[in-house]
Short mmCIF file of C-alpha atoms in Angstrom, two decimals:
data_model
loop_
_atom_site.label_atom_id
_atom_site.label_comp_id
_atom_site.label_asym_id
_atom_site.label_seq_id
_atom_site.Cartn_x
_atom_site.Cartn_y
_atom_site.Cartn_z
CA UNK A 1 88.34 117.36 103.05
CA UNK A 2 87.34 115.78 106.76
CA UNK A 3 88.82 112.42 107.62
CA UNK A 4 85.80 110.29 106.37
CA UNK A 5 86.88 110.91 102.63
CA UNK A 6 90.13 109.26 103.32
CA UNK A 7 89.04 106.37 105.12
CA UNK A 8 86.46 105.70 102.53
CA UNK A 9 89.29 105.57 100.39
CA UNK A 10 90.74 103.26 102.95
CA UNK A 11 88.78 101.20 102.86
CA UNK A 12 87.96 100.85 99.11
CA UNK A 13 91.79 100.00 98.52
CA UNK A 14 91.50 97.32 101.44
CA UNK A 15 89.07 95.40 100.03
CA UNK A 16 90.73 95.30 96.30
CA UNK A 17 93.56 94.09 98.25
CA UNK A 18 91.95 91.18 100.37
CA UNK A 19 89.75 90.33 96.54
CA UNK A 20 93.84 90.88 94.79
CA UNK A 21 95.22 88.30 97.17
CA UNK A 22 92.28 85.49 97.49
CA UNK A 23 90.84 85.48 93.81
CA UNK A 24 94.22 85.69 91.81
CA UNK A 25 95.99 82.59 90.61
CA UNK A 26 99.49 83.84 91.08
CA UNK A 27 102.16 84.47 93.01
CA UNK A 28 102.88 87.92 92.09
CA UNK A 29 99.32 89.34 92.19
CA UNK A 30 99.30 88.52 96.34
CA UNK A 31 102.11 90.24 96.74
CA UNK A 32 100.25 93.11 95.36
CA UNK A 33 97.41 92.63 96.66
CA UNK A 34 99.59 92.74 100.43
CA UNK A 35 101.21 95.79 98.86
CA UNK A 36 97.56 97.44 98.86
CA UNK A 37 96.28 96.41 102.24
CA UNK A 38 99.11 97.83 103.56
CA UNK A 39 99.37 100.93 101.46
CA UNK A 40 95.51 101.70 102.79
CA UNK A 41 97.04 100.94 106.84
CA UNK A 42 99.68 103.43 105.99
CA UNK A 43 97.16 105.66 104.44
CA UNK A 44 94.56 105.48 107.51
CA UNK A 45 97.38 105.91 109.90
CA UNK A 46 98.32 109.35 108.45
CA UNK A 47 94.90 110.65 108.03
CA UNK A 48 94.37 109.96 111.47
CA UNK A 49 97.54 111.54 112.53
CA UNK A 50 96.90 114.85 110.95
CA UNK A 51 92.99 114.90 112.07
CA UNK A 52 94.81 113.96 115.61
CA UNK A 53 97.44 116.35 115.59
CA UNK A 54 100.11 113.92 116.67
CA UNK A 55 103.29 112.71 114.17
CA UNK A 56 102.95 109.46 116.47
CA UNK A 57 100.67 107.85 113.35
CA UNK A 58 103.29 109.12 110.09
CA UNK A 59 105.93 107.54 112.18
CA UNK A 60 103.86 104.44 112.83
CA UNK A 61 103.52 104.39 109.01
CA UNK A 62 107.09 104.57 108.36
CA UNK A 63 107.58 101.77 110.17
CA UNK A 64 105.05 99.49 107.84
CA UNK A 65 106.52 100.85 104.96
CA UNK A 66 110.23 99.57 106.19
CA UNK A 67 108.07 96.19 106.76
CA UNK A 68 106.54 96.29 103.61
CA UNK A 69 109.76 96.74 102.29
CA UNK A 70 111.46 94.20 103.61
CA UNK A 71 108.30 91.30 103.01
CA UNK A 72 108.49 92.03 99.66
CA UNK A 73 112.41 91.40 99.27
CA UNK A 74 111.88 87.85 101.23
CA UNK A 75 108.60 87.41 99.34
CA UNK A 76 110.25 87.80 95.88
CA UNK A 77 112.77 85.96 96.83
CA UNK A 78 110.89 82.66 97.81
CA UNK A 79 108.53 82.96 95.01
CA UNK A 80 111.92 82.86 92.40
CA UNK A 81 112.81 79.75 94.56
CA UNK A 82 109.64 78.19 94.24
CA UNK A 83 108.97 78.29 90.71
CA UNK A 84 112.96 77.00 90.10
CA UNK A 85 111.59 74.56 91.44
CA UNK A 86 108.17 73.54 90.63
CA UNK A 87 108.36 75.36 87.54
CA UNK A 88 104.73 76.98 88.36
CA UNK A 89 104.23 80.28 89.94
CA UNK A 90 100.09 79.15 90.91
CA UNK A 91 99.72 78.77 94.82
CA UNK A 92 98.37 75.81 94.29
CA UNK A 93 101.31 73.96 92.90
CA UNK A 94 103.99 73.30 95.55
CA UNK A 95 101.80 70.85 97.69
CA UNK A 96 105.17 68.86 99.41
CA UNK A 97 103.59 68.61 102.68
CA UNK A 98 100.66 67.35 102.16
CA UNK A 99 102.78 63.85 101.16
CA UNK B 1 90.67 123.54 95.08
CA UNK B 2 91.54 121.00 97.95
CA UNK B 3 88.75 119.24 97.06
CA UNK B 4 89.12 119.24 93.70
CA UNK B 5 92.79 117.32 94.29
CA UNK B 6 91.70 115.44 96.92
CA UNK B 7 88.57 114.16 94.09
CA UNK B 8 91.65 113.80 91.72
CA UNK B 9 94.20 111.70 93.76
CA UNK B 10 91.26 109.79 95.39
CA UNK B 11 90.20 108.47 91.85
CA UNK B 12 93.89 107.66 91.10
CA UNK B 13 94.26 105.59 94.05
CA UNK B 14 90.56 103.97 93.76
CA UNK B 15 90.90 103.34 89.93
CA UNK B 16 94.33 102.03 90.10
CA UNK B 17 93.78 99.47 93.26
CA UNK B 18 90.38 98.58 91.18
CA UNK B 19 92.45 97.95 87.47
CA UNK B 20 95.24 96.00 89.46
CA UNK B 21 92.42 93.56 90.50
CA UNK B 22 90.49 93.44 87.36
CA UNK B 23 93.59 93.38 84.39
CA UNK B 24 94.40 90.25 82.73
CA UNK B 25 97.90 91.02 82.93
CA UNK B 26 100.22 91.10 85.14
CA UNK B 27 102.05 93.56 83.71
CA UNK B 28 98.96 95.82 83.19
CA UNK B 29 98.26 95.48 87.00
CA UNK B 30 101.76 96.05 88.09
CA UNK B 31 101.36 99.90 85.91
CA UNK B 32 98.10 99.72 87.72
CA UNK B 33 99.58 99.30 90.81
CA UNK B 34 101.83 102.52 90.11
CA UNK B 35 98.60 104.09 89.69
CA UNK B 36 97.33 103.60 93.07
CA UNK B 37 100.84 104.27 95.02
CA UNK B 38 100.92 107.87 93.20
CA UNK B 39 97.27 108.50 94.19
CA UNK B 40 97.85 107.50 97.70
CA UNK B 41 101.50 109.54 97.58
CA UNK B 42 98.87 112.74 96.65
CA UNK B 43 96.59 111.99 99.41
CA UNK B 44 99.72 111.88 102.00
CA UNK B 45 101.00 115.43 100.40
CA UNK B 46 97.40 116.66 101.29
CA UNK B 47 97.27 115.38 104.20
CA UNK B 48 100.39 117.02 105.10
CA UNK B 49 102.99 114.27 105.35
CA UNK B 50 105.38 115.71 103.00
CA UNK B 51 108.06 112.91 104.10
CA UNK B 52 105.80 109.98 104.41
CA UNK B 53 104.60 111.24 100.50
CA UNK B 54 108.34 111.25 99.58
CA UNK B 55 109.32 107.67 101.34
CA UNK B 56 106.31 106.57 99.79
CA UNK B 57 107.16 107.49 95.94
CA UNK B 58 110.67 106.54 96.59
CA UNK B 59 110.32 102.62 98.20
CA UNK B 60 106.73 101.92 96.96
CA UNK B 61 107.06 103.15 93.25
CA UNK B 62 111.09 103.05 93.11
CA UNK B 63 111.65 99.47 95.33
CA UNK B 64 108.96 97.44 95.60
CA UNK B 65 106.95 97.92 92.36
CA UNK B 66 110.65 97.40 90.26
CA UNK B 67 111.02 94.21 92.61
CA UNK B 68 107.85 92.65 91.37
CA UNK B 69 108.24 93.57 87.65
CA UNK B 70 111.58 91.86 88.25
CA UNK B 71 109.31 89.05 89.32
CA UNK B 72 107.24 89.23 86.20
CA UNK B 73 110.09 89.20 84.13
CA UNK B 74 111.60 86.02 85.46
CA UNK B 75 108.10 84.38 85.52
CA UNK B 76 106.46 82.81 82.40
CA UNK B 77 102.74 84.31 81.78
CA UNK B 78 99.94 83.16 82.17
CA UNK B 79 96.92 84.02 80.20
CA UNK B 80 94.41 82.03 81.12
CA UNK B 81 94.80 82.56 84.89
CA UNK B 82 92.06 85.47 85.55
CA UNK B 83 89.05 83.84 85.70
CA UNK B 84 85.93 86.90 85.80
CA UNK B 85 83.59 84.36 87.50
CA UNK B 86 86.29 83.84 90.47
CA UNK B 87 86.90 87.82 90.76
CA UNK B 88 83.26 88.51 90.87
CA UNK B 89 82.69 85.93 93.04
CA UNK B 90 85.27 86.87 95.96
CA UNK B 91 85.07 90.52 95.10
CA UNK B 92 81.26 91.15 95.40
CA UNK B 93 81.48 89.34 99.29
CA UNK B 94 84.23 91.64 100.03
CA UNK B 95 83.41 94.60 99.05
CA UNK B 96 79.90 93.76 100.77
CA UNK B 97 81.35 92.95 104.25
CA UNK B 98 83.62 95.78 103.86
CA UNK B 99 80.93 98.36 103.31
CA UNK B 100 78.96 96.88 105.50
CA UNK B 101 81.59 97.17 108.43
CA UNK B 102 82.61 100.68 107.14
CA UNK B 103 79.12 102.10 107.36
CA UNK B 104 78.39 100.41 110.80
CA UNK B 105 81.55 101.70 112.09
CA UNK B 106 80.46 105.08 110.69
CA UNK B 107 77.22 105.19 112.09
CA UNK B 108 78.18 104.47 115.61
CA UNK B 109 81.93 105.88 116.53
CA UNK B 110 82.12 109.34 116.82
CA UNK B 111 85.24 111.07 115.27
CA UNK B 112 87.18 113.37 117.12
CA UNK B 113 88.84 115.76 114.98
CA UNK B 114 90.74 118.48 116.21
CA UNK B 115 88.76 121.73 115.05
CA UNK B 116 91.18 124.02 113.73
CA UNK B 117 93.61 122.44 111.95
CA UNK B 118 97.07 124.50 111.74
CA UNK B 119 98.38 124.59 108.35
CA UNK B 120 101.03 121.66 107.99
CA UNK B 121 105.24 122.29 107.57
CA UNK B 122 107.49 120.12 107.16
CA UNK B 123 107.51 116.73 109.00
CA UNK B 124 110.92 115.67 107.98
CA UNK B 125 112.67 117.23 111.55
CA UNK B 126 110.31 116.36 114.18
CA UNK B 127 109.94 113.10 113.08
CA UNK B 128 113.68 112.51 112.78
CA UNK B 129 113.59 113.75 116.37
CA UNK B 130 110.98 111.43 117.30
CA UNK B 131 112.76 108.49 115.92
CA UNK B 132 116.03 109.27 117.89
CA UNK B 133 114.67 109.66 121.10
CA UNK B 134 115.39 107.92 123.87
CA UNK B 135 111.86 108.03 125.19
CA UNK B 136 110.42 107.92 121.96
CA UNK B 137 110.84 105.20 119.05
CA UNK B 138 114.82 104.78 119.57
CA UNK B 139 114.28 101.12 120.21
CA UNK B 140 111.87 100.53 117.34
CA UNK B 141 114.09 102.04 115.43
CA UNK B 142 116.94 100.04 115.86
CA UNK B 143 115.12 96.88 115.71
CA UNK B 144 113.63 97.48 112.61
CA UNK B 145 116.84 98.34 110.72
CA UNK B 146 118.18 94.70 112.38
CA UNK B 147 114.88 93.68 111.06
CA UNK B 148 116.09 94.98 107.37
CA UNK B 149 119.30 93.86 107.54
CA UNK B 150 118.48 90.63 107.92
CA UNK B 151 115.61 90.74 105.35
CA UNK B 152 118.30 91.48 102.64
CA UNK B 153 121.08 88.72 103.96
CA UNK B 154 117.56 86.32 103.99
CA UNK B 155 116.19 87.03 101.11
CA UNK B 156 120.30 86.82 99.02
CA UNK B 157 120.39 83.94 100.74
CA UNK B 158 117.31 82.29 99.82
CA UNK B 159 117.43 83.73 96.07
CA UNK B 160 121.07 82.76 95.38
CA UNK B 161 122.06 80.40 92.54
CA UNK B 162 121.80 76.92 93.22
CA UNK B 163 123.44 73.35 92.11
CA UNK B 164 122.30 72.62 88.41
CA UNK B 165 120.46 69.63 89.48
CA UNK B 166 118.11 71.09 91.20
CA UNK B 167 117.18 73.70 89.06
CA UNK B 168 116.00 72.05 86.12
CA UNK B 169 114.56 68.95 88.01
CA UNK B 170 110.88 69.36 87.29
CA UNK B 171 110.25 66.15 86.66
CA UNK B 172 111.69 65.15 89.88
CA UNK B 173 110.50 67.27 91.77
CA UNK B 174 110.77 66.09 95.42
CA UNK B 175 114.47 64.92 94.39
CA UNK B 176 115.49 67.96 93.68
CA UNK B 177 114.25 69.65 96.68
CA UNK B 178 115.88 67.12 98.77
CA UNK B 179 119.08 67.80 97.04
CA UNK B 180 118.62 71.30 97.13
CA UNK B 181 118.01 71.25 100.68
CA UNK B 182 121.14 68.52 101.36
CA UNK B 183 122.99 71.06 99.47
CA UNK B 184 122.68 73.68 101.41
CA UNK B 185 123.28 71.90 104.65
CA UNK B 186 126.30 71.13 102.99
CA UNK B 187 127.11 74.96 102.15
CA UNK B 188 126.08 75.45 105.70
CA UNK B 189 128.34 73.27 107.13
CA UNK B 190 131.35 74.57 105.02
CA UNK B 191 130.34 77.95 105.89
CA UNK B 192 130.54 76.97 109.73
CA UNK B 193 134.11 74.96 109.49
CA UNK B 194 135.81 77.41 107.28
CA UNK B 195 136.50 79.98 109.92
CA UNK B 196 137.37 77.22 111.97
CA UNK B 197 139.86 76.19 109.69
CA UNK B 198 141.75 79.39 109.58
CA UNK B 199 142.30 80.19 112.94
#
């Protein structure tokens, strides 16, 4: 299979990413939807890679999955914090700042 | 019959990234989500990135995804939060500019792909020795696992227990995020003067 299949792939799990993390009322669903649109980066930086010939893009991709990693532990993390409390987990809740 | 997995693990991913926006619970979309990472897992092993595939069954499927159905659990549900007008209505743009872009990409830029593709090993050695080089991604290396460690102390940190005042105080709000945040100048501040105190 040429490298057009994957990035169509790519591209399909980008954009049910980017809908996952602007039309979903909660917390949790935009960290999956970032867990997506990263997941299709890593997956477009290995296709290319092997249809390059180079390990420069797998290593590139183990880097964003360290990232990914480590946004998700922080992410978690403040979204426990904020609904302690606001008692919510909508995005729309903690609105401090705008006082 | 690379095809025919390629088809197969291409649906998985598709299907599964497709379900976790369209289920009307979270939990449903978080199995959903499992869906997708095994799909894309298959696409890596066929695309010959036998350690990439592994990383990613072990820290997408075995970290992250039990990380957010931690955060389910400890979050109430809520039912009535999908709304199908608001999906349609963000998806259908989306998926329009994204096609859009995709096919104008494809129609112009020219991909260069290497003709005869040699028949992947294992990727497991070189790209440890690619990582540990000094002219290669030593330093990126290193900074990144600062980068984790201080992800983890961050995010203990942040998600610690705090005062009971401030976690029940929904009603006040602002009061208890002002104590919450007084408190932990506080914990700060006997954090700084305790070592201080011993020597």
């Amino acid at each position: 299979m040429g490298l057009a299949g994957y990035l169509i792939v790519s591209a399909v799990m980008l954009a049910c990413g980017i809908v996952c993390t602007v039309a979903r009322k909660n917390v949790i669903y935009i960290l999956m939807g970032i867990e997506l649109i990263l997941n299709a980066a890593n997956l477009n930086l290995v296709a290319f890679s092997r249809f390059n010939g180079h390990l420069d893009g797998q290593v590139f991709a183990i880097f964003s999955i360290i990232l990914a990693a480590a946004e998700a532990a922080v992410a978690l993390a403040i979204v426990l914090n904020v609904f302690g409390l606001f008692d919510s987990i909508r995005p729309d809740d903690p609105d401090l700042l705008k006082e | 019959m690379e095809t025919l997995f390629f088809i197969l693990f291409a649906a998985l991913a598709i299907a599964g990234s497709l379900a976790t926006v369209w289920l009307r619970y979270v939990v449903h979309s978080a199995f959903a989500l499992m869906a997708a990472f095994l799909g894309v897992a298959g696409l890596f092993i066929l695309l010959g990135a036998d350690f990439i595939a592994v990383s990613q069954v072990l820290i997408y499927v075995g970290g992250i995804l039990i990380l957010i159905l931690f955060g389910i659990m400890l979050t109430p549900p809520d039912k009535k939060e999908r709304s199908v007008k608001r999906v349609l209505g963000f998806g259908i743009p989306v998926f329009a500019i994204v096609g859009g872009l995709a096919f104008q990409i494809g129609s112009v830029v020219k991909w260069v792909e290497k003709p005869d593709l040699p028949i992947p090993g294992p990727t497991a050695a070189p790209i440890g020795r690619a990582l540990l080089k000094p002219d290669g991604y030593l330093v990126p290396f290193e900074l990144v696992s600062i980068v984790l460690l201080v992800a983890l102390i961050g995010s203990v940190f942040i998600a610690r227990r705090r005062t009971m005042q401030s976690i029940g105080a929904t009603s006040q709000a602002i009061g208890g995020t002002s104590q919450a945040i007084g408190g932990t100048s506080q914990a700060i501040g006997r954090a700084s003067s305790a070592p201080g105190g011993k020597s």
